[in-house]
mmCIF file of the C-alpha atoms, coordinates in Angstrom:
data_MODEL
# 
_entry.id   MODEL 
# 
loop_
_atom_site.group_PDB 
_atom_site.id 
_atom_site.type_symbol 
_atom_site.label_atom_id 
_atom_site.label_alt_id 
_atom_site.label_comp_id 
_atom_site.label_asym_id 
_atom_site.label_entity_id 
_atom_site.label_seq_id 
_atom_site.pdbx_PDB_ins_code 
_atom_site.Cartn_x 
_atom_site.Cartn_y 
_atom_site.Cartn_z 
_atom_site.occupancy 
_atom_site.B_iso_or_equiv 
_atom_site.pdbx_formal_charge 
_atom_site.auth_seq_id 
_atom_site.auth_comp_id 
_atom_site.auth_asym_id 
_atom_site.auth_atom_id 
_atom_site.pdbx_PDB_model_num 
ATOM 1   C CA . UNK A 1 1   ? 5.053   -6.371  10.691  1.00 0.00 ? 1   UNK A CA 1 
ATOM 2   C CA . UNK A 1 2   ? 3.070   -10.025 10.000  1.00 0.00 ? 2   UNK A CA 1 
ATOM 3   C CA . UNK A 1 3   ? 2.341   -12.360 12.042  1.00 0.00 ? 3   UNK A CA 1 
ATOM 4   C CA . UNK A 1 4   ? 5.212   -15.484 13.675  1.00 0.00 ? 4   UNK A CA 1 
ATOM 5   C CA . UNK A 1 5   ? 6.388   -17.341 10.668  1.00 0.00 ? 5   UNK A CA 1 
ATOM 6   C CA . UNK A 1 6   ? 5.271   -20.125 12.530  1.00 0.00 ? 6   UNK A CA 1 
ATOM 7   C CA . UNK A 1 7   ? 1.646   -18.609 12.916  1.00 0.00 ? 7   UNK A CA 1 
ATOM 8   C CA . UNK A 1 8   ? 2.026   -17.369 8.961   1.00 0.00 ? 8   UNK A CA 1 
ATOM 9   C CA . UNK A 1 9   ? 2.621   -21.340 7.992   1.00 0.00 ? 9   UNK A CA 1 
ATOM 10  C CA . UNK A 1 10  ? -0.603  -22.442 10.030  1.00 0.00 ? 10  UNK A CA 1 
ATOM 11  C CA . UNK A 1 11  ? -2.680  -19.806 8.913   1.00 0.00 ? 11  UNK A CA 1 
ATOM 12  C CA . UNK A 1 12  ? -1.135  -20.669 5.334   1.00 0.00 ? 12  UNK A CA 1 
ATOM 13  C CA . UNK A 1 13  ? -1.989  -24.562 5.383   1.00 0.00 ? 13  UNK A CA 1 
ATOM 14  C CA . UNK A 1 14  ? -5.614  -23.831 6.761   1.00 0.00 ? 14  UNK A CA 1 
ATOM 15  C CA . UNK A 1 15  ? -6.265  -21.354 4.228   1.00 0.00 ? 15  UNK A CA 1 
ATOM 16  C CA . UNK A 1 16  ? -5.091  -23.819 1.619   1.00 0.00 ? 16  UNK A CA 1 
ATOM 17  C CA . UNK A 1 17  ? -7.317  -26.883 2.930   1.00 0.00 ? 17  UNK A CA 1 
ATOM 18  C CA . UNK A 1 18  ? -10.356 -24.269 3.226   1.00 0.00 ? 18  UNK A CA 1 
ATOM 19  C CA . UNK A 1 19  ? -10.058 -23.767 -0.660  1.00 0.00 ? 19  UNK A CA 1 
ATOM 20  C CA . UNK A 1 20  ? -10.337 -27.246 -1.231  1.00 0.00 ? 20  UNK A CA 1 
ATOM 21  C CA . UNK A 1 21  ? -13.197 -27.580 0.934   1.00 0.00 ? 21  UNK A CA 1 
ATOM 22  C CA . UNK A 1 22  ? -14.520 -24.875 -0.984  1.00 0.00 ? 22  UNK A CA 1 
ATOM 23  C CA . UNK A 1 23  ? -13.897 -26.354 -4.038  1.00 0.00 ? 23  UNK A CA 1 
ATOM 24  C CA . UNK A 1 24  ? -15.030 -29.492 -3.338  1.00 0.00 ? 24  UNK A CA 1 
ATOM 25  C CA . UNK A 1 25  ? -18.472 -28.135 -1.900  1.00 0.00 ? 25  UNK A CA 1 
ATOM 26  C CA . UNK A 1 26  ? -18.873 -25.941 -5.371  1.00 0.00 ? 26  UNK A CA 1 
ATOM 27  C CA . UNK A 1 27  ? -17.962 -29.071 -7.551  1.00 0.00 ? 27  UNK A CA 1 
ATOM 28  C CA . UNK A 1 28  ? -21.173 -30.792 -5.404  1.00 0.00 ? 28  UNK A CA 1 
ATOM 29  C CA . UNK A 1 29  ? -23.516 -28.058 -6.212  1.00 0.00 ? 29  UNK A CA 1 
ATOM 30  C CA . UNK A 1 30  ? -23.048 -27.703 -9.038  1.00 0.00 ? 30  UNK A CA 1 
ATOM 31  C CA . UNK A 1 31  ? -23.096 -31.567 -9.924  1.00 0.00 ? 31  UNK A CA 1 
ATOM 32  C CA . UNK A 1 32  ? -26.707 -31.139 -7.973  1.00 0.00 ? 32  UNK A CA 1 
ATOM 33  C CA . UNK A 1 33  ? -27.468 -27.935 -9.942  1.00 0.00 ? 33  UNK A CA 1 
ATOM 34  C CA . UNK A 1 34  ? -26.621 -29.252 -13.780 1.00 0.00 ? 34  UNK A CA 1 
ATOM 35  C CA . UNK A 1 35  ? -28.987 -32.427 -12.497 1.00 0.00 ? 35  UNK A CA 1 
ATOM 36  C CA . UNK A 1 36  ? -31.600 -30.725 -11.459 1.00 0.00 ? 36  UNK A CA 1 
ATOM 37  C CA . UNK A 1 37  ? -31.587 -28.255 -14.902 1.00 0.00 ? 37  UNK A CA 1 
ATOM 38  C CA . UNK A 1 38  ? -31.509 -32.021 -16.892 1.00 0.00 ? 38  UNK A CA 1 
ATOM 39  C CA . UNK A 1 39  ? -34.811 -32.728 -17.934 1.00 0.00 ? 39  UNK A CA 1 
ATOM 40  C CA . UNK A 1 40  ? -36.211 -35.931 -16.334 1.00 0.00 ? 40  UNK A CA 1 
ATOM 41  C CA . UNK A 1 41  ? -35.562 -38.201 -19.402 1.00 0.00 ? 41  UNK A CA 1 
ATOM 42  C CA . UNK A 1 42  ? -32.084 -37.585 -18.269 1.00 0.00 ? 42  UNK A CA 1 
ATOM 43  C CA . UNK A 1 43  ? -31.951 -38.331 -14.810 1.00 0.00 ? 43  UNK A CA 1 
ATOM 44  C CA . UNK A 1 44  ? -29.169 -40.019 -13.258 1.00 0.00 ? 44  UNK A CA 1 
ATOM 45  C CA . UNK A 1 45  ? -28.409 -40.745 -9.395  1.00 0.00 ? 45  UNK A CA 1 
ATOM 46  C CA . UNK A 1 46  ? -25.596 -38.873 -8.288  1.00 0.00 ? 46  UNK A CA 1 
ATOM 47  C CA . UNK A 1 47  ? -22.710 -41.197 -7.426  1.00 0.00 ? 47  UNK A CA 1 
ATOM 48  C CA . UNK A 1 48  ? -22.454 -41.826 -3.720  1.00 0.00 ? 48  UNK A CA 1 
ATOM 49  C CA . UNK A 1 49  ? -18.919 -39.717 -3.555  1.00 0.00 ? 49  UNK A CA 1 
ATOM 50  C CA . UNK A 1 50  ? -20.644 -36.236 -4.752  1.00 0.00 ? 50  UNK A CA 1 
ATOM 51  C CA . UNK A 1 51  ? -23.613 -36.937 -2.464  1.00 0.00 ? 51  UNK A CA 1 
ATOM 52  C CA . UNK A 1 52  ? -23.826 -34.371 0.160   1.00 0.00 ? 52  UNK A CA 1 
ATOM 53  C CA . UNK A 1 53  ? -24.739 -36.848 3.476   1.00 0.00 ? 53  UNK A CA 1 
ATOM 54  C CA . UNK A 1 54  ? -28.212 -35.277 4.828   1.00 0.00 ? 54  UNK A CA 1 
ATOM 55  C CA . UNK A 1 55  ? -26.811 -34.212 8.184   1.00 0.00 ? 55  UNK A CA 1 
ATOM 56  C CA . UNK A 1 56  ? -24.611 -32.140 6.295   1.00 0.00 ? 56  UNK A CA 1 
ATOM 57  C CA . UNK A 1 57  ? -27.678 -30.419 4.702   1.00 0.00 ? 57  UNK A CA 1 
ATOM 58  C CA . UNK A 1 58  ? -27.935 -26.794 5.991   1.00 0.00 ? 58  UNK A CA 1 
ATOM 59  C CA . UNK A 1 59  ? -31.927 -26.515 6.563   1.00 0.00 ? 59  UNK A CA 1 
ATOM 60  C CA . UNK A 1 60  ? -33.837 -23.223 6.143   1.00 0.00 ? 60  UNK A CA 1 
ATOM 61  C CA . UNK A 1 61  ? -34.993 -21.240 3.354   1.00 0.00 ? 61  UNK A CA 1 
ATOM 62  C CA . UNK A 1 62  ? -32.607 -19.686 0.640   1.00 0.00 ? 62  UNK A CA 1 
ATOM 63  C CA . UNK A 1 63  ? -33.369 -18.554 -3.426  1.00 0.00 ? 63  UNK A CA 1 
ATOM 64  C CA . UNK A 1 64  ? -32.858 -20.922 -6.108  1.00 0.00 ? 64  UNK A CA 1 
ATOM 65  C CA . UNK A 1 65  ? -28.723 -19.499 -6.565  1.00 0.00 ? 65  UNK A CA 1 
ATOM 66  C CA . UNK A 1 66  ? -28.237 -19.053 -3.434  1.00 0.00 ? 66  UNK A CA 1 
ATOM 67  C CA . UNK A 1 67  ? -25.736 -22.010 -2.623  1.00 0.00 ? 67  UNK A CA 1 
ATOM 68  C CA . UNK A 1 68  ? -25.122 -23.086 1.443   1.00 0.00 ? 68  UNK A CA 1 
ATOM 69  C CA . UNK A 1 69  ? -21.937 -22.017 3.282   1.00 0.00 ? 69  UNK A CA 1 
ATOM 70  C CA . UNK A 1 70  ? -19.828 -25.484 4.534   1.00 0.00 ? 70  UNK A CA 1 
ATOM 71  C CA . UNK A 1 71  ? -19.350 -26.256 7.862   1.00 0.00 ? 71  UNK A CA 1 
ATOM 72  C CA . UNK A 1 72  ? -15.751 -27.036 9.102   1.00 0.00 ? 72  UNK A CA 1 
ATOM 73  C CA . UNK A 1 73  ? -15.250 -27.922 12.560  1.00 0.00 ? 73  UNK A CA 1 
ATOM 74  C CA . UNK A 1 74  ? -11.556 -28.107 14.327  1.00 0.00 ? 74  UNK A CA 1 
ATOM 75  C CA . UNK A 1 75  ? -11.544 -30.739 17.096  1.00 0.00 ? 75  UNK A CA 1 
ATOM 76  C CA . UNK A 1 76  ? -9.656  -29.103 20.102  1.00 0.00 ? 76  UNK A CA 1 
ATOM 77  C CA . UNK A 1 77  ? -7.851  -30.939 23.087  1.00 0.00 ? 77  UNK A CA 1 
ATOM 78  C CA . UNK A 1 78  ? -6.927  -27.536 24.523  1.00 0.00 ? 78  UNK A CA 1 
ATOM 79  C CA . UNK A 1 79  ? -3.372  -28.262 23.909  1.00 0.00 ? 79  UNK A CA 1 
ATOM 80  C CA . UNK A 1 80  ? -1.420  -25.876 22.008  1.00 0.00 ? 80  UNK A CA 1 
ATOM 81  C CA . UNK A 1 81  ? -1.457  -27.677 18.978  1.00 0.00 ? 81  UNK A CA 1 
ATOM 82  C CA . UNK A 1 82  ? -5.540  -27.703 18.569  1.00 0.00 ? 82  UNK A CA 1 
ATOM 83  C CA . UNK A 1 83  ? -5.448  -24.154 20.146  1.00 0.00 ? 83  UNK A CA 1 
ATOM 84  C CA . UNK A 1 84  ? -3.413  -22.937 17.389  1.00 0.00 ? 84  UNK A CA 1 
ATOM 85  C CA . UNK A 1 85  ? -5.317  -24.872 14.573  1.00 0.00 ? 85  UNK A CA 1 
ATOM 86  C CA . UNK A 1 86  ? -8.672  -23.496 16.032  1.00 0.00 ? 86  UNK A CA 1 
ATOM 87  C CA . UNK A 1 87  ? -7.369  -19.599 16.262  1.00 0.00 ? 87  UNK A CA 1 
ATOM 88  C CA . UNK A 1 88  ? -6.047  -20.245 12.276  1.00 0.00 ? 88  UNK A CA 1 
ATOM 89  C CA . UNK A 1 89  ? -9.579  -21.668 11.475  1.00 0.00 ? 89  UNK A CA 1 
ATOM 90  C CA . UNK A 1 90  ? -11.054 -18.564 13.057  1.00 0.00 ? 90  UNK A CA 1 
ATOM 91  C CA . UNK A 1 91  ? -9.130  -16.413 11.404  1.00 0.00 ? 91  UNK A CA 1 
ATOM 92  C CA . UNK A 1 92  ? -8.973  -17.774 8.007   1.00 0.00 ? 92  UNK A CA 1 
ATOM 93  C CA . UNK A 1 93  ? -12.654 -19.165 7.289   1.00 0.00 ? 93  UNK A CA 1 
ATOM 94  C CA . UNK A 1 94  ? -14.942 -16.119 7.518   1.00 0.00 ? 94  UNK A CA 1 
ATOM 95  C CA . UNK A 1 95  ? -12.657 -14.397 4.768   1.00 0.00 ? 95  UNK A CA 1 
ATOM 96  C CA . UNK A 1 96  ? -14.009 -17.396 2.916   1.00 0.00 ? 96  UNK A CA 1 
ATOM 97  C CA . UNK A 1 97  ? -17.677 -17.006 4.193   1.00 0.00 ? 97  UNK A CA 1 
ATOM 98  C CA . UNK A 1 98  ? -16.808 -20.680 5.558   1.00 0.00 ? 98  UNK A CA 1 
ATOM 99  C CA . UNK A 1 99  ? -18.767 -21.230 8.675   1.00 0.00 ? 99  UNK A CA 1 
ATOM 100 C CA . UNK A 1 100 ? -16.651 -22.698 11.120  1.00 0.00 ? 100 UNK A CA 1 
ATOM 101 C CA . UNK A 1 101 ? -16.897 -24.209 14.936  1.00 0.00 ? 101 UNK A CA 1 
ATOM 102 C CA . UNK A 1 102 ? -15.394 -26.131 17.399  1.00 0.00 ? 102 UNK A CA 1 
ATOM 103 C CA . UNK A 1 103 ? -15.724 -29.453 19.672  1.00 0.00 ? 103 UNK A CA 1 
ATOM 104 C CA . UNK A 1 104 ? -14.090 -31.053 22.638  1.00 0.00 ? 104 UNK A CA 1 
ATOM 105 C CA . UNK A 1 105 ? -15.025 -33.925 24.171  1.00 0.00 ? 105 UNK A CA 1 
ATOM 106 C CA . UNK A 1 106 ? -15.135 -34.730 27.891  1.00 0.00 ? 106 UNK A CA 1 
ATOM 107 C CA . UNK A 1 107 ? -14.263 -38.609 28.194  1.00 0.00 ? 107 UNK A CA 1 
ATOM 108 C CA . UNK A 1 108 ? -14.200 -37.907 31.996  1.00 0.00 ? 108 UNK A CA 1 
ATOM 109 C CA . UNK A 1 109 ? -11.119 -40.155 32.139  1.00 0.00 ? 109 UNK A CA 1 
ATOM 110 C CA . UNK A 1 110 ? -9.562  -37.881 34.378  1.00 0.00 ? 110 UNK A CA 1 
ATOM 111 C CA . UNK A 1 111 ? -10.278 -35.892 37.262  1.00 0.00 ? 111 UNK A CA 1 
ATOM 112 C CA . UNK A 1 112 ? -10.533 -32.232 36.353  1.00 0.00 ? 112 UNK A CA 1 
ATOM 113 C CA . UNK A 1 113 ? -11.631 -33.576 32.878  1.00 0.00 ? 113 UNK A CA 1 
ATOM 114 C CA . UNK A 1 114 ? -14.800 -31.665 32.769  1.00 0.00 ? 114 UNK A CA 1 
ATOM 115 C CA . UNK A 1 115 ? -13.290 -28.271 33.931  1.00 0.00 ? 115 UNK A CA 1 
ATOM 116 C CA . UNK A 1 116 ? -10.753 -28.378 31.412  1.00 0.00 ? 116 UNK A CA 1 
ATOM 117 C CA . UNK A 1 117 ? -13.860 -29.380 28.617  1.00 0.00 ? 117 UNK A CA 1 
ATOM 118 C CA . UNK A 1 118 ? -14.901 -26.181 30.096  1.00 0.00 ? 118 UNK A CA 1 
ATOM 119 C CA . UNK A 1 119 ? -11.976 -24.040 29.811  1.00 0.00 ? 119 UNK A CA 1 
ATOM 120 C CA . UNK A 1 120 ? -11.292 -24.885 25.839  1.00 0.00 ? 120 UNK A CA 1 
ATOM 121 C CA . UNK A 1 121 ? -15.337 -24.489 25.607  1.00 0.00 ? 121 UNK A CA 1 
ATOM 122 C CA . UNK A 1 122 ? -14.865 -20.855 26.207  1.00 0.00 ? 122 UNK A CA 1 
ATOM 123 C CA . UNK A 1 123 ? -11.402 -20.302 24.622  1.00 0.00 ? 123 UNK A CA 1 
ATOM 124 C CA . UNK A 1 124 ? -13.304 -21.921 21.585  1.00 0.00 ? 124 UNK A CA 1 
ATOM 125 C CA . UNK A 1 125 ? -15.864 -19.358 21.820  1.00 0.00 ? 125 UNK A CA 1 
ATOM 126 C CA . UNK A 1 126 ? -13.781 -16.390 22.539  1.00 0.00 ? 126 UNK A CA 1 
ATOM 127 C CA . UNK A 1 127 ? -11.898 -17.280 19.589  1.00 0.00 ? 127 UNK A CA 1 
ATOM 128 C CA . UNK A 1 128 ? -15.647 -16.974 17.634  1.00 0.00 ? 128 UNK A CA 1 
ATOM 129 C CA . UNK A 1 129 ? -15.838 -20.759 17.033  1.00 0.00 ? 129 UNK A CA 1 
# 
């Protein structure tokens, strides 16, 4: 027996949106790739749409063909919406060898505010984001 149809749908749409991510981030590379292999002659900027923003670079050493994961991160409230979104992220992406993560933010509008930032912190993590 699957998983909830409802949990089957989510799981469904994120895998779906990861594959454009991942197609998206191949089209990129190899954009950058072909450029690079273009002899100098032949140089053209790469339009500002296929640019990949440098604090989206992933640092460190790799080989030549060795092309960088993406990063998606789910924004969680802690509510059961983002909850569920977050536990289909985790499942889905590292099938996809997507790296994937979570945030919350702590406006401190509320008392309790940063106990409950806590609380999804750790759910987050638990759930490997």
């Amino acid at each position: 027996m699957g998983p909830h149809p409802a949990v089957a749908a989510i799981r469904l749409a994120v895998r779906r949106v990861l594959h454009d991510i991942l197609n998206d981030h191949h089209a990129i590379l190899n954009d950058h790739h072909a450029a690079a292999d273009r002899p100098a002659s032949a140089d053209r900027p790469v339009p500002a749409d296929r640019r990949v923003p440098a604090d989206r670079r992933v640092s460190g050493e790799r080989s030549p063909h060795e092309r960088p994961s993406p990063l998606v991160l789910v924004a969680c409230s802690g509510g059961a919406d983002s909850m569920g979104l977050a536990s289909a992220l985790a499942f889905e992406a590292p099938k996809l060898g997507i790296r994937a993560g979570g945030v919350t933010v702590d406006h401190g509008l509320q008392p309790g505010s940063d106990l409950r930032a806590e609380e999804v912190v750790l759910r987050l993590r638990e759930l490997g984001l």
